[in-house]
XYZ file of C-alpha atoms in Angstrom:
704
model
C -55.878 118.210 149.786
C -57.895 118.206 146.290
C -57.543 114.734 144.835
C -59.789 112.617 142.680
C -61.207 109.830 144.667
C -60.064 107.264 141.476
C -56.287 108.480 142.215
C -56.686 107.173 145.810
C -58.244 104.252 145.620
C -54.983 103.247 142.720
C -52.577 104.067 145.649
C -54.560 102.850 148.633
C -53.397 99.348 147.895
C -49.579 100.286 147.665
C -49.422 102.255 150.583
C -48.216 100.618 154.062
C -49.563 100.523 157.621
C -51.366 103.778 155.938
C -52.930 104.498 160.308
C -49.631 105.543 161.162
C -50.103 108.689 158.464
C -53.558 109.355 160.561
C -54.253 111.524 163.548
C -57.103 110.801 165.660
C -60.825 110.777 165.130
C -62.133 113.879 165.619
C -66.337 114.606 167.149
C -67.129 113.690 163.741
C -65.242 111.228 163.312
C -62.792 112.483 160.792
C -58.952 111.275 160.819
C -56.986 113.700 158.963
C -53.207 113.124 158.008
C -50.459 113.941 160.708
C -48.593 117.149 160.468
C -45.653 115.058 160.251
C -46.847 113.200 157.169
C -47.986 116.013 154.605
C -45.380 118.639 153.409
C -46.035 121.833 151.227
C -43.500 122.637 148.487
C -43.145 126.207 146.984
C -41.968 126.491 143.390
C -41.611 129.087 140.313
C -45.005 127.462 138.985
C -47.035 127.286 141.761
C -47.539 125.268 145.369
C -48.117 121.992 145.771
C -48.998 119.527 148.757
C -47.552 116.554 149.198
C -47.993 113.122 151.165
C -45.085 111.507 153.369
C -45.522 107.790 153.008
C -44.262 104.204 152.776
C -44.885 102.455 149.340
C -44.359 99.151 148.093
C -41.339 99.144 146.222
C -42.652 97.864 142.856
C -45.293 100.817 143.306
C -45.203 103.897 140.568
C -45.019 104.309 137.014
C -41.859 105.459 134.918
C -43.418 108.887 133.096
C -42.964 109.643 129.269
C -42.586 113.173 130.069
C -39.216 113.116 131.260
C -37.136 115.750 129.815
C -33.823 113.758 129.849
C -35.518 111.536 127.051
C -37.972 113.723 125.533
C -36.171 114.221 121.963
C -37.521 110.841 121.262
C -40.917 112.078 121.207
C -41.964 114.181 118.179
C -42.599 117.525 119.772
C -46.202 118.637 119.912
C -45.473 122.006 119.249
C -43.213 120.872 116.322
C -45.682 120.903 112.902
C -43.910 118.705 111.031
C -42.674 115.186 111.816
C -39.393 114.107 111.303
C -36.644 114.366 114.165
C -35.670 111.231 113.854
C -38.864 109.476 115.240
C -42.592 109.046 114.479
C -43.126 108.888 117.971
C -45.912 111.033 119.369
C -46.509 111.439 122.913
C -49.884 112.392 124.248
C -50.008 115.873 125.850
C -51.240 116.288 129.581
C -54.066 118.388 130.563
C -55.658 118.875 133.713
C -57.991 116.221 135.235
C -61.858 117.683 134.963
C -64.287 116.012 137.011
C -67.891 116.539 138.425
C -68.463 117.712 142.008
C -71.416 117.259 143.954
C -73.190 120.136 142.451
C -72.856 118.903 138.977
C -70.408 121.626 137.686
C -66.976 120.305 136.600
C -63.851 121.385 138.397
C -60.086 121.040 138.125
C -58.384 118.794 140.758
C -54.902 118.275 141.930
C -54.117 115.413 139.286
C -53.428 114.865 135.430
C -54.812 112.980 132.245
C -54.165 111.992 129.097
C -55.536 110.345 126.153
C -53.990 107.775 123.495
C -55.461 105.996 120.661
C -55.855 102.521 122.152
C -54.669 99.696 124.610
C -51.738 99.081 122.175
C -50.437 102.555 122.679
C -50.458 102.904 125.771
C -47.991 100.149 126.270
C -45.930 101.093 123.137
C -45.340 104.383 125.009
C -44.120 103.127 128.280
C -42.108 100.661 126.622
C -40.671 103.511 124.646
C -39.947 105.675 127.429
C -38.859 102.346 129.674
C -36.058 101.818 126.949
C -35.233 105.554 126.863
C -34.525 105.778 130.200
C -32.245 102.405 130.224
C -30.288 104.500 127.582
C -29.640 107.203 130.102
C -28.688 105.712 132.637
C -25.888 104.093 130.949
C -23.659 106.931 131.309
C -24.558 106.532 135.570
C -20.770 105.781 137.302
C -22.468 102.897 139.187
C -24.626 100.108 138.810
C -27.847 101.673 140.202
C -30.113 98.255 140.194
C -27.380 96.392 142.630
C -27.181 99.610 144.600
C -30.873 99.125 145.052
C -30.977 95.554 146.302
C -27.532 95.962 148.278
C -28.525 99.641 150.162
C -32.148 99.870 149.449
C -33.371 103.060 147.450
C -31.973 105.966 149.879
C -33.843 108.815 148.777
C -37.348 109.500 148.158
C -39.005 109.784 144.699
C -41.812 111.467 143.629
C -45.008 110.688 141.898
C -48.259 112.821 140.672
C -51.750 110.491 140.111
C -52.885 110.855 135.930
C -55.601 108.885 134.039
C -54.882 107.791 130.540
C -58.006 107.122 128.605
C -58.278 105.470 125.654
C -59.851 107.019 122.300
C -61.191 103.284 121.100
C -64.005 101.637 122.656
C -62.497 98.436 124.541
C -62.841 95.226 122.980
C -66.144 92.602 124.388
C -66.172 89.191 124.840
C -68.873 86.901 123.803
C -71.047 87.612 126.725
C -70.334 91.999 125.626
C -68.106 92.400 128.892
C -65.366 94.858 127.817
C -62.094 92.880 127.823
C -59.711 95.838 129.202
C -61.164 99.250 131.014
C -61.422 102.208 129.124
C -58.834 104.451 131.242
C -56.171 103.675 133.813
C -55.046 105.257 136.952
C -51.147 105.586 137.380
C -49.184 107.051 139.829
C -46.644 109.041 137.379
C -42.528 109.445 138.594
C -41.884 112.971 138.564
C -38.329 112.670 140.340
C -36.934 108.914 140.828
C -37.949 107.849 136.816
C -34.693 105.619 136.637
C -35.249 104.137 140.410
C -38.579 103.061 139.822
C -37.991 101.194 137.157
C -34.681 99.301 138.463
C -37.077 98.410 141.774
C -39.592 97.361 139.091
C -37.023 95.514 137.592
C -35.933 93.724 140.570
C -39.470 92.682 140.974
C -39.765 91.469 137.519
C -42.269 93.776 136.424
C -42.625 96.807 134.797
C -44.007 99.877 134.668
C -46.754 99.363 131.761
C -48.278 96.040 133.780
C -48.797 98.114 136.742
C -50.556 100.683 134.923
C -52.621 99.100 132.617
C -52.268 95.176 134.201
C -50.353 92.551 135.209
C -50.307 89.542 133.483
C -51.823 86.657 135.940
C -48.561 83.731 134.693
C -46.413 86.534 136.497
C -49.080 86.291 139.788
C -48.158 81.780 139.628
C -51.393 81.317 138.384
C -52.202 79.696 134.867
C -53.322 81.151 131.966
C -52.758 84.172 129.949
C -55.406 86.457 131.858
C -54.869 89.997 132.883
C -55.585 91.806 136.305
C -56.479 95.469 136.014
C -57.300 95.716 139.631
C -54.026 96.592 141.759
C -55.975 96.288 145.202
C -56.459 91.929 143.582
C -52.885 91.901 141.829
C -50.563 93.425 144.962
C -51.951 91.124 147.092
C -51.711 88.030 144.859
C -48.039 89.647 144.045
C -46.882 90.359 147.494
C -48.328 86.630 148.679
C -45.810 85.243 146.037
C -43.004 86.794 147.553
C -43.518 86.591 150.820
C -43.560 82.612 150.002
C -40.191 82.744 147.341
C -38.949 84.911 150.541
C -39.528 81.711 152.828
C -38.124 79.560 150.723
C -34.466 81.108 149.966
C -31.709 80.048 152.229
C -29.995 82.679 154.142
C -26.971 84.325 151.946
C -25.027 86.940 152.862
C -24.880 88.964 149.526
C -28.429 88.883 148.680
C -27.461 89.755 144.807
C -26.772 85.751 145.064
C -30.627 84.981 146.050
C -33.851 84.543 144.753
C -36.099 87.430 143.210
C -37.816 88.159 147.215
C -34.219 88.096 148.693
C -32.507 90.610 146.218
C -36.252 92.877 146.736
C -35.964 92.865 150.570
C -34.144 95.935 150.869
C -36.797 97.915 148.582
C -40.003 96.074 149.803
C -40.966 99.003 151.069
C -39.657 102.605 150.088
C -40.221 105.791 151.309
C -42.142 108.505 148.605
C -43.797 111.646 148.063
C -47.539 111.402 146.787
C -48.899 114.947 145.112
C -52.307 114.935 146.712
C -53.607 118.655 146.562
C -52.489 122.366 145.027
C -54.288 125.652 145.176
C -53.437 125.496 141.611
C -54.433 122.723 139.743
C -54.588 123.748 136.585
C -50.540 124.786 136.939
C -49.970 120.989 138.476
C -48.150 119.649 135.221
C -46.123 123.085 135.297
C -45.367 122.697 139.158
C -44.438 119.240 139.111
C -41.774 119.470 136.071
C -40.277 122.845 137.621
C -39.913 120.743 140.665
C -37.988 118.281 139.074
C -36.230 120.717 136.703
C -34.815 122.528 139.697
C -33.181 118.879 141.008
C -31.268 118.641 137.621
C -30.135 122.398 136.894
C -29.468 122.934 140.375
C -27.826 119.880 141.806
C -25.366 119.616 144.957
C -22.491 121.607 144.649
C -20.272 119.376 141.710
C -17.067 118.132 142.938
C -13.762 118.334 140.829
C -12.215 114.812 140.508
C -9.329 114.652 143.347
C -12.429 116.137 145.799
C -14.958 113.526 144.126
C -12.163 110.795 144.710
C -11.460 111.364 148.382
C -14.787 111.956 149.634
C -16.243 108.382 148.056
C -13.071 106.711 149.810
C -13.869 108.320 152.768
C -17.297 107.034 152.660
C -16.018 103.556 152.578
C -13.689 104.659 155.496
C -17.271 105.576 157.115
C -18.579 102.317 156.262
C -15.375 100.133 157.307
C -16.450 102.242 160.731
C -20.255 101.823 161.017
C -19.782 97.898 160.213
C -17.101 97.823 162.931
C -13.965 96.979 160.563
C -12.352 99.325 161.103
C -11.567 102.093 164.076
C -12.339 104.995 164.498
C -8.749 106.878 164.820
C -7.647 104.749 161.824
C -9.918 105.982 159.867
C -9.693 109.265 161.032
C -5.771 109.156 159.211
C -7.001 107.339 156.500
C -9.092 110.029 155.487
C -6.673 113.085 156.224
C -7.977 114.088 159.079
C -5.577 112.990 161.619
C -1.314 113.119 161.629
C 0.047 109.414 160.056
C 1.658 109.172 163.628
C -1.068 108.604 165.359
C -1.445 104.812 163.734
C -0.968 102.074 165.833
C 2.093 100.342 163.134
C 3.894 103.871 163.384
C 7.054 103.763 165.090
C 8.921 107.036 166.406
C 11.849 106.377 163.964
C 10.156 106.353 160.091
C 11.193 109.055 158.257
C 8.272 111.263 156.475
C 8.677 109.038 153.242
C 7.855 105.597 155.610
C 4.993 107.734 157.205
C 3.515 108.322 153.406
C 4.209 104.866 152.654
C 2.513 103.341 155.408
C -0.453 105.341 154.933
C -0.651 104.635 151.675
C -0.823 100.914 152.228
C -3.110 100.831 154.282
C -5.710 102.550 152.124
C -4.506 100.251 149.338
C -5.360 97.550 151.265
C -8.917 98.902 152.385
C -9.785 99.517 148.698
C -8.506 96.707 147.303
C -8.924 93.837 150.157
C -8.095 89.882 150.133
C -10.842 89.689 152.913
C -14.158 88.399 151.464
C -16.440 90.819 153.857
C -14.169 93.696 153.496
C -15.060 92.919 149.528
C -18.872 92.563 150.004
C -18.870 95.680 152.372
C -16.851 97.762 149.850
C -18.721 96.122 146.903
C -21.548 97.396 148.639
C -20.841 101.057 149.289
C -19.913 101.328 145.713
C -22.127 100.021 144.017
C -19.981 96.895 141.991
C -20.407 93.853 140.112
C -19.226 90.678 142.316
C -15.244 90.351 142.402
C -15.685 87.901 139.767
C -17.134 90.373 136.906
C -15.523 93.738 138.279
C -15.310 95.401 135.481
C -11.622 97.957 134.721
C -13.810 101.141 134.845
C -14.395 100.130 138.416
C -11.152 99.035 139.221
C -9.911 102.654 138.303
C -12.616 104.274 140.234
C -10.886 101.984 143.184
C -7.666 103.241 142.127
C -8.418 107.101 141.344
C -9.823 106.657 145.241
C -7.047 105.666 146.481
C -4.153 107.802 144.551
C -6.564 110.670 145.693
C -6.519 110.291 149.510
C -2.447 109.222 149.157
C -1.934 112.367 147.901
C -3.525 114.169 150.935
C -0.029 113.405 152.189
C 2.256 114.969 149.845
C 2.395 119.107 149.107
C 0.579 118.913 146.437
C -1.832 116.783 144.453
C -1.896 115.174 141.484
C -4.177 113.980 138.926
C -5.730 111.126 140.748
C -5.695 109.097 137.493
C -1.841 108.487 137.779
C -3.487 105.530 140.227
C -5.023 103.829 137.124
C -2.566 101.308 136.846
C -3.907 98.187 137.670
C -5.291 95.215 135.598
C -8.227 92.971 136.398
C -5.856 90.617 138.820
C -6.167 93.047 141.441
C -10.262 92.035 141.454
C -9.835 89.700 144.554
C -7.785 91.968 146.416
C -4.168 93.102 147.101
C -1.527 91.307 149.045
C 1.244 93.074 150.387
C 4.885 91.489 152.123
C 4.718 93.918 155.130
C 8.146 94.752 154.987
C 9.082 98.553 155.846
C 9.846 100.689 153.120
C 13.619 100.894 153.671
C 13.754 97.046 153.736
C 12.105 96.797 150.101
C 14.808 99.391 149.277
C 18.115 97.928 150.387
C 17.010 94.803 148.462
C 15.399 96.274 145.579
C 18.355 95.758 143.916
C 18.860 91.689 143.776
C 15.229 91.079 145.333
C 12.679 90.196 142.441
C 9.187 91.193 144.934
C 10.613 93.948 146.374
C 11.253 96.045 143.130
C 8.246 95.157 141.976
C 6.360 96.047 144.754
C 8.302 99.523 144.837
C 7.284 99.827 141.247
C 3.841 98.419 141.299
C 2.749 100.261 144.174
C 5.167 103.506 145.014
C 6.618 105.096 142.397
C 4.182 106.551 139.830
C 2.725 108.602 143.194
C 6.549 109.508 143.791
C 7.142 110.372 140.300
C 3.280 112.366 140.364
C 4.401 114.060 143.414
C 7.521 115.424 141.821
C 6.216 116.145 138.768
C 8.409 113.486 136.879
C 5.391 111.972 135.729
C 1.502 112.940 134.924
C -1.394 111.055 134.257
C -2.188 110.930 130.262
C -3.849 113.417 129.143
C -4.622 112.525 125.503
C -1.900 113.968 122.481
C 1.349 115.774 123.900
C 2.211 115.963 120.154
C 1.548 120.030 120.637
C 3.288 120.285 123.780
C 7.021 121.548 124.336
C 8.849 121.249 127.600
C 12.875 122.778 128.266
C 15.731 120.121 128.155
C 18.602 119.775 130.568
C 20.773 122.403 128.315
C 17.731 125.014 127.602
C 16.534 124.080 124.397
C 12.959 123.219 123.675
C 11.959 119.687 123.232
C 9.152 118.199 122.435
C 7.204 115.650 124.306
C 5.439 112.366 123.506
C 2.248 110.881 124.854
C 3.510 108.843 127.417
C 0.984 106.958 129.679
C 1.456 105.848 133.717
C 1.524 102.540 133.022
C 4.131 102.815 130.507
C 6.712 104.372 132.234
C 6.283 101.920 135.180
C 7.207 99.693 132.296
C 10.116 101.432 131.591
C 10.951 101.044 135.321
C 10.564 97.181 135.032
C 13.099 97.056 132.054
C 16.242 94.478 132.862
C 18.759 96.862 132.043
C 17.614 99.696 133.491
C 17.054 98.002 137.209
C 19.729 99.744 138.700
C 19.293 102.937 137.419
C 15.447 102.567 138.325
C 16.317 101.442 142.306
C 18.640 104.604 142.482
C 16.029 106.842 140.980
C 13.539 105.344 143.765
C 16.376 105.895 146.483
C 16.811 109.431 145.051
C 12.897 110.360 145.500
C 12.821 108.730 148.747
C 16.137 111.095 149.832
C 14.019 114.066 147.827
C 11.030 113.088 150.489
C 12.797 113.124 153.477
C 15.054 116.046 152.342
C 12.056 118.677 152.765
C 10.523 117.566 149.433
C 13.303 119.342 147.592
C 13.977 118.698 144.134
C 15.292 115.042 143.346
C 18.713 114.527 142.471
C 19.298 112.325 138.988
C 21.271 109.539 139.190
C 23.902 107.719 137.167
C 23.661 104.514 135.487
C 25.390 103.138 138.563
C 22.152 104.516 140.520
C 24.088 106.901 142.270
C 22.738 110.168 143.192
C 24.592 113.342 140.979
C 23.853 116.456 143.203
C 22.882 119.471 141.564
C 21.440 118.170 139.075
C 17.729 118.149 139.111
C 15.911 115.732 138.017
C 13.006 116.246 135.620
C 10.514 115.216 133.110
C 12.577 115.259 130.060
C 15.740 113.385 131.854
C 13.101 110.824 132.877
C 12.107 110.262 129.509
C 15.254 110.122 128.722
C 16.756 107.967 130.952
C 13.609 105.295 131.086
C 12.388 105.881 126.864
C 9.254 105.396 126.335
C 10.468 102.282 123.877
C 11.493 100.231 126.974
C 8.137 100.062 128.050
C 6.972 98.158 125.192
C 7.342 94.749 123.679
C 10.080 93.602 122.026
C 9.629 95.439 118.464
C 11.018 94.211 114.706
C 12.483 96.890 113.475
C 14.359 95.884 110.196
C 17.448 97.356 109.330
C 17.302 100.705 107.218
C 19.312 100.166 103.745
C 20.408 103.443 103.512
C 24.011 104.036 104.043
C 23.540 107.495 106.071
C 20.464 107.087 108.062
C 19.089 110.134 110.127
C 20.709 110.297 113.509
C 17.510 110.669 115.301
C 16.183 107.232 113.963
C 16.272 103.854 115.562
C 18.911 102.047 115.321
C 22.443 102.339 114.585
C 24.262 105.679 113.604
C 25.833 105.588 110.153
C 29.173 106.532 112.228
C 30.670 106.551 115.682
C 30.309 110.804 114.990
C 28.090 112.179 117.772
C 24.567 112.820 116.723
C 22.808 116.256 116.701
C 20.212 116.099 119.570
C 16.597 115.393 118.221
C 14.792 118.874 119.386
C 13.492 121.636 118.354
C 15.848 124.552 117.266
C 17.162 126.036 120.712
C 16.887 129.879 121.075
C 20.135 129.497 122.742
C 23.076 127.110 121.442
C 25.610 125.522 124.261
C 29.132 125.654 123.039
C 30.209 122.276 120.936
C 31.764 120.122 123.536
C 35.172 119.326 123.840
C 36.236 116.720 121.242
C 39.575 116.149 122.981
C 40.437 116.758 126.490
C 43.367 119.658 126.529
C 47.349 118.228 127.122
C 49.534 116.322 125.106
C 48.167 113.657 122.722
C 50.095 110.772 121.045
C 51.291 112.045 117.643
C 51.112 108.718 116.404
C 47.154 107.366 117.021
C 44.268 109.384 116.444
C 40.951 108.771 118.091
C 38.288 106.679 115.775
C 35.939 108.534 116.555
C 37.524 111.296 114.704
C 37.419 109.844 111.408
C 36.557 111.749 108.701
C 32.806 111.469 107.517
C 33.785 111.277 104.089
C 36.910 108.395 105.010
C 34.523 105.519 104.155
C 32.979 105.419 100.280
C 29.395 105.814 99.753
C 27.789 103.047 97.881
C 26.192 104.308 95.186
C 23.849 101.431 94.692
C 22.202 99.660 97.583
C 24.465 97.572 100.051
C 23.776 94.153 100.039
C 22.851 92.087 103.502
C 26.087 90.603 103.969
C 27.900 94.506 102.981
C 25.095 95.483 106.095
C 26.452 92.860 108.402
C 30.232 93.642 108.086
C 28.892 97.552 108.559
C 27.261 96.337 111.760
C 30.268 94.018 113.070
C 32.372 96.843 112.664
C 30.307 100.085 113.742
C 30.153 97.944 116.950
C 33.741 97.250 117.546
C 34.842 100.936 116.191
C 32.206 101.875 119.353
C 33.917 99.791 121.860
C 37.274 100.606 121.359
C 35.903 104.344 120.829
C 34.316 103.552 124.471
C 37.884 102.234 126.180
C 39.693 105.388 124.519
C 37.585 107.958 125.769
C 38.247 106.210 129.439
C 41.962 106.214 128.834
C 41.796 109.801 127.766
C 39.778 111.041 130.797
C 42.364 109.073 132.853
C 45.036 110.920 130.902
C 43.665 114.242 131.306
C 43.312 113.458 135.618
C 46.496 112.775 135.920
C 48.012 115.413 133.718
C 45.703 118.163 135.953
C 46.951 117.207 138.714
C 50.103 117.452 137.800
C 49.398 121.120 136.991
C 47.268 121.641 139.623
C 44.434 122.108 137.733
C 41.998 119.544 139.630
C 38.710 121.021 137.513
C 39.764 121.340 133.847
C 37.015 121.104 131.999
C 34.222 124.054 131.726
C 30.707 123.726 132.954
C 29.107 124.307 129.549
C 31.918 121.907 127.937
C 31.093 119.102 130.843
C 27.070 119.211 130.168
C 27.391 118.715 126.801
C 29.498 115.446 126.582
C 27.357 114.240 129.404
C 24.260 114.849 127.376
C 25.441 113.162 124.360
C 27.235 110.319 126.475
C 23.790 109.609 128.248
C 21.783 109.694 124.749
C 24.427 107.341 123.508
C 23.862 105.136 126.151
C 20.201 105.089 125.622
C 20.532 104.325 121.883
C 22.716 101.484 123.182
C 20.190 99.733 125.208
C 18.248 99.331 121.897
C 20.649 97.415 120.483
C 20.946 94.192 122.106
C 16.982 93.294 121.028
C 17.492 94.474 117.565
C 20.498 92.484 117.139
C 18.792 89.544 118.750
C 15.736 89.823 116.284
C 18.025 89.675 113.642
C 19.950 87.051 114.507
C 19.528 82.922 113.563
C 18.596 80.599 116.345
C 20.040 78.264 117.585
């Protein structure tokens, strides 16, 4: 240990129970540090010796030479001014002192020189502000984490003396008003933790370094105390008094300053006390800190990060004895679901998955106040009433990532980000089993909503029907049912769920949910499409294109005020009424291989006296030269709807006639597959457009 005595005297008041770090006195009465209290650290720049101590939580000083905020200072290697700032940071040099024989030597400390005390305080303030801006990118609240859990990892501090160029001002008696030099222990590692701890104590690094105002020690006046032996004793006495007077509160964040600071009253710290090469001390400590940032622990991808976060929550529940070990193993993905107490032998695959997912949901969005408090501590969150959307999304991603462990392939955990601020106080489920919910979903609003809100997103994602919104999808293509290339539009998971909730799609939506469950229970095969009646259509796989077509994006939004286009022949792809009952071409890119056109008339004899309304020539109705009037458009709308009604009825009659004739001629399946697929595709597209008509009509209808 080759430390200046001034550095030791400065840190001594902050070290808690220093006797614990010392061994027994030798024959000469000298006591040495215990081996367990000393650590030698090797870096590429040299070695240093650390003392492992327990330190008062207010100790330490933020370091302006932290590399994460170096851009706010003017570089000393730059001969110009600029870089967006005029601020300069004094260079750091090895500390030199006079030893016993009168020679000057370097010791394990640093030194710098600033113009005056004002510059010293401004440098400390600038460093604090810069670190606060950097800390905003942290995914959790560090200060609240320290309040709730204390400091888990020790920070490292190096001694530095800051000298003033200007002579201190003097009082009327000729005594200096403040010192000409200040010792401080600078945070090489743990700058943010040091700042947040001092914020909890309501002090700043500048005050710890250069003196604490007496008003913060409970005294009257505007003086400053510079000696930490004095101000730290008074400050600790004040805190102990506040703590004794504070009422007992389960949540320290609601208590007084002393209550909030209780978990960090004493922290583990590493103090640099020696080095064989003190002239390189600055580079040695910087190298050590840089390795922490350049070579952090193994990075997690989003799925593993969310799963690890969830497992830490479950482990905390077990440690706090609010969850048994077996349940935690199952929910962590380390044991079969059937080992859950609630699992029964008759449960299918889908219900077992649902059982685990819903248990995870309740553990990550608990309604119980005690669990909410534990969860908040584990995730360093705001109080429930102030829980933010990013914090809710973090929980949702954790739930989604852990849920995906029960499925063959994981999905992007952002699929689970479907909750709003209403879940702040927790989620309460009905407790009904999955088969019961599916059976009653057609008529039971609560059952239907529970399925859509907490199951649908994961089920659809597990089969690749929907995915988390990854930004613009305008440039992405997909293959339609007939092999044609289709261009996708951007769509969020929430919008997909809203489309399922659309009242006119409810029967079909319930059919989709049942089809997904059936596919899970049948070896996770591809789910089948469902018809408007909600029944499965075996052999026709459910695809993202099919889902977007049957549950279009417009169904997931509020009612749109869409004006009727005044043109006599609007484009087929535009929303609203087609200009003619003739089926419109598909709104897609040019297909590589077109399928043959669908049959316009079924084979067999047709009554010569009646021609299908839908076969009326395009030019049969004269096109008006001028823009049609409003009355003319209303008449045309009524005519189109009437003809559409008649055409749909006639199409059904023709299919029935075809069935009878085919049975008589022993041709049970008279329609070719490619012709049937084309016709069915046009029918489903027409149905999708028809769903928009009632809302469009209502928007243009005068009130009663």
